[in-house]
Structures are given as C-alpha cells and as structure tokens.
CSV table of C-alpha atoms and ligand atoms in Angstrom, one decimal:
chain,number,residue,atom,x,y,z
E,1,MET,CA,142.0,-35.7,172.3
E,2,SER,CA,138.5,-37.5,172.8
E,3,PHE,CA,135.1,-35.9,173.3
E,4,ASN,CA,133.1,-36.8,176.6
E,5,ILE,CA,129.5,-36.6,177.0
E,6,ALA,CA,128.0,-37.2,180.8
E,7,ILE,CA,124.1,-38.5,180.9
E,8,ASP,CA,123.5,-38.4,185.1
E,9,GLY,CA,120.0,-39.4,186.4
E,10,PRO,CA,117.6,-41.4,188.5
E,11,ALA,CA,116.6,-44.4,187.5
E,12,GLY,CA,114.2,-44.5,184.6
E,13,ALA,CA,114.7,-41.1,183.3
E,14,GLY,CA,115.3,-43.0,180.0
E,15,LYS,CA,119.2,-43.1,180.4
E,16,SER,CA,120.2,-46.0,178.5
E,17,THR,CA,117.8,-46.1,175.7
E,18,ILE,CA,118.4,-42.3,174.9
E,19,ALA,CA,121.8,-42.4,175.3
E,20,LYS,CA,122.4,-45.5,172.7
E,21,ARG,CA,120.6,-44.3,170.7
E,22,ALA,CA,122.4,-40.7,170.5
E,23,ALA,CA,126.1,-42.5,170.6
E,24,ARG,CA,125.1,-44.5,167.9
E,25,GLU,CA,124.2,-40.7,165.8
E,26,LEU,CA,127.4,-40.0,167.2
E,27,SER,CA,129.4,-42.8,166.1
E,28,PHE,CA,130.3,-42.6,170.0
E,29,ILE,CA,131.1,-45.8,172.4
E,30,TYR,CA,128.4,-46.1,175.0
E,31,VAL,CA,129.5,-47.0,178.1
E,32,ASP,CA,126.7,-48.3,180.5
E,33,THR,CA,128.6,-47.9,184.3
E,34,GLY,CA,125.3,-48.7,185.6
E,35,ALA,CA,125.8,-52.0,184.2
E,36,MET,CA,129.2,-52.2,186.2
E,37,TYR,CA,127.3,-52.3,189.1
E,38,ARG,CA,125.2,-53.7,188.7
E,39,ALA,CA,127.9,-57.2,187.8
E,40,ILE,CA,129.5,-56.3,190.9
E,41,ALA,CA,126.7,-56.9,193.0
E,42,LEU,CA,125.6,-60.2,191.0
E,43,GLY,CA,129.3,-61.4,192.0
E,44,LEU,CA,128.9,-60.1,195.2
E,45,MET,CA,125.1,-61.6,195.9
E,46,ARG,CA,126.6,-64.9,194.1
E,47,SER,CA,128.8,-65.1,196.7
E,48,GLY,CA,126.8,-64.0,199.5
E,49,THR,CA,129.5,-61.3,201.1
E,50,ASP,CA,128.3,-59.6,204.0
E,51,ILE,CA,128.9,-56.1,202.3
E,52,GLU,CA,129.0,-54.1,206.0
E,53,ASP,CA,132.2,-55.8,207.1
E,54,GLU,CA,134.4,-54.1,205.4
E,55,GLU,CA,137.3,-56.3,205.6
E,56,ALA,CA,135.0,-59.6,204.2
E,57,LEU,CA,133.8,-56.6,201.3
E,58,ARG,CA,138.2,-56.0,200.5
E,59,GLN,CA,138.4,-59.9,199.8
E,60,ALA,CA,135.2,-60.2,197.5
E,61,LEU,CA,136.2,-57.4,195.6
E,62,GLU,CA,139.8,-58.6,195.1
E,63,GLN,CA,138.2,-61.6,193.3
E,64,THR,CA,135.6,-60.2,191.5
E,65,ASP,CA,136.9,-59.0,187.8
E,66,VAL,CA,134.4,-56.7,186.0
E,67,THR,CA,135.0,-56.0,181.9
E,68,ILE,CA,133.2,-54.9,179.3
E,69,SER,CA,133.1,-56.2,175.7
E,70,TYR,CA,131.1,-54.5,172.4
E,71,GLU,CA,129.1,-56.8,170.4
E,72,ASN,CA,127.8,-55.1,166.9
E,73,GLY,CA,128.4,-52.2,169.1
E,74,VAL,CA,126.4,-53.6,172.2
E,75,GLN,CA,128.2,-53.5,175.4
E,76,GLN,CA,128.8,-56.8,177.3
E,77,VAL,CA,129.5,-57.0,181.1
E,78,TRP,CA,131.8,-59.6,181.9
E,79,LEU,CA,132.2,-61.2,185.6
E,80,ASN,CA,134.7,-63.3,186.5
E,81,GLY,CA,134.9,-64.7,182.5
E,82,GLN,CA,130.8,-64.8,182.2
E,83,ASN,CA,128.7,-62.8,180.5
E,84,VAL,CA,126.3,-61.7,182.3
E,85,SER,CA,124.9,-58.8,180.5
E,86,ASP,CA,121.4,-60.4,180.7
E,87,MET,CA,120.9,-61.5,184.2
E,88,ILE,CA,122.1,-58.1,185.7
E,89,ARG,CA,118.3,-56.7,184.9
E,90,THR,CA,116.0,-58.0,187.6
E,91,GLU,CA,114.6,-56.6,190.0
E,92,ALA,CA,116.9,-58.5,193.4
E,93,VAL,CA,119.8,-57.5,191.6
E,94,SER,CA,118.6,-53.6,191.1
E,95,SER,CA,118.1,-53.2,194.5
E,96,MET,CA,121.4,-55.0,195.6
E,97,THR,CA,123.5,-52.6,193.0
E,98,SER,CA,122.0,-49.7,194.8
E,99,ALA,CA,123.4,-50.9,198.2
E,100,ILE,CA,126.6,-51.6,197.3
E,101,ALA,CA,127.0,-48.5,195.0
E,102,ALA,CA,127.3,-46.7,198.3
E,103,LYS,CA,130.5,-48.0,199.2
E,104,PRO,CA,133.2,-46.2,198.3
E,105,GLN,CA,135.4,-49.6,198.1
E,106,VAL,CA,133.3,-50.2,195.5
E,107,ARG,CA,133.0,-46.7,193.6
E,108,ALA,CA,136.8,-46.9,193.7
E,109,LYS,CA,136.9,-50.1,191.9
E,110,LEU,CA,135.5,-48.5,188.7
E,111,THR,CA,136.5,-45.5,188.7
E,112,GLY,CA,140.0,-46.5,186.4
E,113,LEU,CA,138.1,-48.2,184.2
E,114,GLN,CA,135.5,-46.2,183.4
E,115,ARG,CA,138.4,-42.9,183.1
E,116,GLY,CA,140.1,-45.2,181.4
E,117,LEU,CA,137.8,-45.4,178.5
E,118,ALA,CA,137.0,-42.2,178.7
E,119,GLU,CA,140.5,-41.0,177.6
E,120,ARG,CA,141.2,-43.8,174.3
E,121,GLU,CA,137.5,-42.8,172.6
E,122,ASN,CA,134.5,-40.0,172.0
E,123,VAL,CA,132.7,-41.7,174.3
E,124,LEU,CA,128.8,-41.0,176.3
E,125,MET,CA,128.7,-42.6,180.2
E,126,ASP,CA,126.0,-42.7,181.5
E,127,GLY,CA,125.6,-43.3,185.2
E,128,ARG,CA,124.9,-41.3,188.6
E,129,ASP,CA,128.5,-39.3,189.1
E,130,ILE,CA,130.0,-39.3,185.6
E,131,GLY,CA,129.3,-35.1,184.7
E,132,THR,CA,130.4,-34.9,189.1
E,133,MET,CA,133.0,-37.0,189.9
E,134,ILE,CA,134.3,-39.3,186.3
E,135,LEU,CA,135.0,-37.6,184.2
E,136,PRO,CA,134.7,-33.7,185.8
E,137,HIS,CA,135.8,-32.2,182.4
E,138,ALA,CA,133.4,-33.8,179.5
E,139,GLN,CA,132.8,-31.5,176.8
E,140,LEU,CA,129.0,-32.3,177.7
E,141,LYS,CA,126.9,-33.0,180.6
E,142,ILE,CA,123.1,-33.9,180.4
E,143,TYR,CA,121.2,-34.1,183.6
E,144,LEU,CA,118.1,-36.2,182.2
E,145,THR,CA,114.9,-36.5,184.8
E,146,ALA,CA,111.8,-37.6,185.1
E,147,SER,CA,108.9,-37.4,187.6
E,148,VAL,CA,108.1,-40.3,189.4
E,149,GLN,CA,105.4,-41.5,188.2
E,150,THR,CA,106.2,-41.1,184.6
E,151,ARG,CA,109.4,-43.5,185.7
E,152,ALA,CA,107.0,-46.0,187.4
E,153,GLY,CA,104.9,-46.3,184.8
E,154,ARG,CA,108.0,-47.0,182.0
E,155,ARG,CA,109.5,-49.5,184.4
E,156,TYR,CA,106.6,-51.6,184.7
E,157,ARG,CA,105.8,-51.5,181.3
E,158,GLU,CA,109.6,-52.9,180.5
E,159,LEU,CA,108.8,-55.6,183.4
E,160,ALA,CA,105.6,-57.2,182.1
E,161,GLU,CA,106.9,-56.5,178.1
E,162,ARG,CA,109.6,-59.3,179.7
E,163,GLY,CA,107.0,-61.4,181.7
E,164,GLU,CA,108.3,-60.3,185.3
E,165,GLN,CA,105.3,-59.5,187.4
E,166,CYS,CA,104.8,-56.4,189.6
E,167,SER,CA,102.4,-53.3,190.7
E,168,LEU,CA,103.3,-50.1,189.3
E,169,GLU,CA,102.6,-48.6,193.4
E,170,GLU,CA,105.8,-51.2,194.4
E,171,ILE,CA,107.6,-50.1,191.2
E,172,ALA,CA,107.3,-46.3,192.4
E,173,ARG,CA,108.7,-47.2,196.0
E,174,GLU,CA,110.9,-48.7,195.0
E,175,ILE,CA,112.5,-46.5,192.6
E,176,GLU,CA,111.9,-43.8,195.3
E,177,THR,CA,113.8,-45.6,197.4
E,178,ARG,CA,116.4,-45.9,195.5
E,179,ASP,CA,116.6,-42.5,194.4
E,180,TYR,CA,116.5,-41.9,198.2
E,181,ARG,CA,119.6,-43.6,198.4
E,182,ASP,CA,121.2,-42.4,195.7
E,183,MET,CA,121.1,-38.7,196.2
E,184,HIS,CA,121.8,-38.6,200.0
E,185,ARG,CA,124.3,-41.3,200.5
E,186,GLU,CA,127.9,-40.1,201.3
E,187,THR,CA,130.1,-41.2,198.3
E,188,ALA,CA,129.2,-39.6,195.3
E,189,PRO,CA,125.7,-38.6,195.6
E,190,LEU,CA,123.9,-38.4,192.1
E,191,LYS,CA,123.0,-34.9,191.9
E,192,GLN,CA,123.4,-32.1,189.2
E,193,ALA,CA,126.8,-30.6,188.0
E,194,GLU,CA,126.8,-27.4,188.0
E,195,ASP,CA,127.6,-26.8,184.4
E,196,ALA,CA,125.1,-29.9,183.1
E,197,VAL,CA,122.3,-29.0,181.1
E,198,LEU,CA,119.2,-30.4,182.9
E,199,ILE,CA,116.3,-32.3,180.4
E,200,ASP,CA,112.9,-33.5,182.2
E,201,SER,CA,111.7,-36.2,180.0
E,202,SER,CA,108.2,-36.2,181.1
E,203,GLU,CA,106.6,-34.9,178.4
E,204,MET,CA,109.1,-35.7,176.0
E,205,THR,CA,109.2,-39.0,173.7
E,206,ILE,CA,112.0,-40.5,173.2
E,207,GLU,CA,113.1,-38.9,169.7
E,208,GLU,CA,112.8,-35.6,170.9
E,209,VAL,CA,115.4,-36.1,173.9
E,210,THR,CA,117.9,-38.1,172.0
E,211,ASP,CA,117.7,-34.9,169.0
E,212,ARG,CA,118.3,-32.9,171.8
E,213,ILE,CA,121.4,-34.6,173.3
E,214,VAL,CA,123.1,-34.8,170.0
E,215,GLN,CA,122.4,-31.2,168.3
E,216,LEU,CA,123.8,-29.9,171.6
E,217,ALA,CA,126.4,-32.3,171.5
E,218,ARG,CA,127.8,-31.3,167.4
E,219,MET,CA,127.3,-27.6,168.5
E,220,ARG,CA,129.7,-28.3,171.3
E,221,MET,CA,131.8,-30.2,168.7
E,222,ALA,CA,131.8,-27.8,166.2
L,1,LIG,O1,121.9,-47.0,186.0
L,1,LIG,P1,121.2,-48.6,186.4
L,1,LIG,O2,119.5,-48.1,187.0
L,1,LIG,O3,122.1,-49.5,186.4
L,1,LIG,O4,122.3,-47.9,187.7
L,1,LIG,C1,121.6,-49.5,188.7
L,1,LIG,C2,122.8,-48.9,190.2
L,1,LIG,O5,123.3,-48.4,190.1
L,1,LIG,C3,121.2,-47.2,191.1
L,1,LIG,O6,121.0,-47.7,192.1
L,1,LIG,C4,122.7,-46.5,190.8
L,1,LIG,C5,124.1,-47.2,190.7
L,1,LIG,N1,125.2,-47.1,189.7
L,1,LIG,C6,125.7,-46.0,190.9
L,1,LIG,O7,126.0,-46.0,191.7
L,1,LIG,N2,126.8,-44.6,189.8
L,1,LIG,C7,126.7,-45.3,188.3
L,1,LIG,N3,127.8,-44.5,188.0
L,1,LIG,C8,126.0,-46.2,187.9
L,1,LIG,C9,125.3,-46.6,188.2
C-alpha cells in the first residue's frame, strides 16, 4: 500500500517549498494540487467562460484537459496539451483560481486525478482539502500555517525577485481575501483535519519545518 502525506494550509505558508524538499528527502512524489486548479483557471480565463453560468462552466470543463507529468522530479502541469507550469503563477491567475476553486464542478473534475495518483504512489500532496476530503486516510496529515504578515512578506519577496511590481499592503489584503474565500466556501473549505498535526511556520525556517515533517513521516512509516 502506498504511504500518503497530506499538507494543507493557507496561501503563502510555505507549503510548496517545504513539500518539495520533504518529498525529495523521503523519495516521495510531490503533487501540487494548486497547480491543477490554476491550470483550469487559466483555461477558463482564455475561453472567457462565465463561471457563474453552470451550463457554460460544464461545457468549458468538458473541453479542459489537465494532466501532470514529472521532469527530473519536478511537476509539470499541462492544459490541453500545452505546458503551462510557468504561466499559472501570476496574481491574475491566483485570483481567478480562488474563485473557480469554490465551484463543485471544478473540484469534482480534479478529485479522481488526485486520488488516483495517491493510490499508485507514495505521495506528498499539498492543497487545501487533501487531509479532509481527498485523502481522508492519509497516514500523515499536516496543517501548515503562518501569520498573514509573514505570508504577505514572503509573497512580496517572491514577486519582487521575479520583477513583478507589487505593494505589501495590497498583497496582505489579497491574502486575506483569498483566505476568507478558501475557508468559507461551501464546497471543501480549507480547514484543519481533526487528526492533522498543526505547524505554524511564522517563526521557523524552511529547514526546521521540513525536518519536522520528514521526522514525523519516518516515525509513522517505521
Ligand atoms: O496553493 P495555491 O496558491 O497554488 O492555490 C491556488 C488556489 O487554489 C487557492 O485559492 C486555493 C485553491 N486550491 C484549492 O481550493 N484546493 C486545492 N487542493 C489546492 C488549491
């Protein structure tokens, strides 16, 4: 049987950086589910779909094919045959993703893909509803969070490094808006699973958080 690790938490808590490192140390496959939602958002932006129109959304989703592959251990996400891994990281896509991720039709589309991966392989999967909905039987669940201030600061530095213009206050506001939406949506809201280990990374380094997760995983695998 495969060993599954679920990491959930709000945007900017460091999930993907830490999950990538921990997966590498454990020789697990890292599955970034946010990238799958982002690819769908990009597809819906491109087709100009009115996401409030259920029938239009259903039709658009039928024509949206999202798959993932791995290149040197790094996840690549494909939208209708095009590798969109780099195009899905803009603030515009982030904001659209948060809106479309609230739609049950969108979530249903990705559930099978995510569960299928976890059945076949030892995965470390990060997202918002992995421990609560997608992999309720995961052998290790982590809820990784950090203060809004810390998360906004991290996102600001990331965007600045990429040369994108941004203001710290605006990013903090966007993070709060996204948190609210992700935590209060009806379908699969972001919340800590009862059996998840809570880690607040505000005062911890990436290495400290990674070590803690790897240590917990090794203990549970033993
Ligand atoms: O983790 P991320 O920033 O790439 O996620 C982008 C958006 O997708 C975020 O608003 C939450 C949503 N998401 C989700 O609803 N469920 C997941 N399993 C992963 C991401």
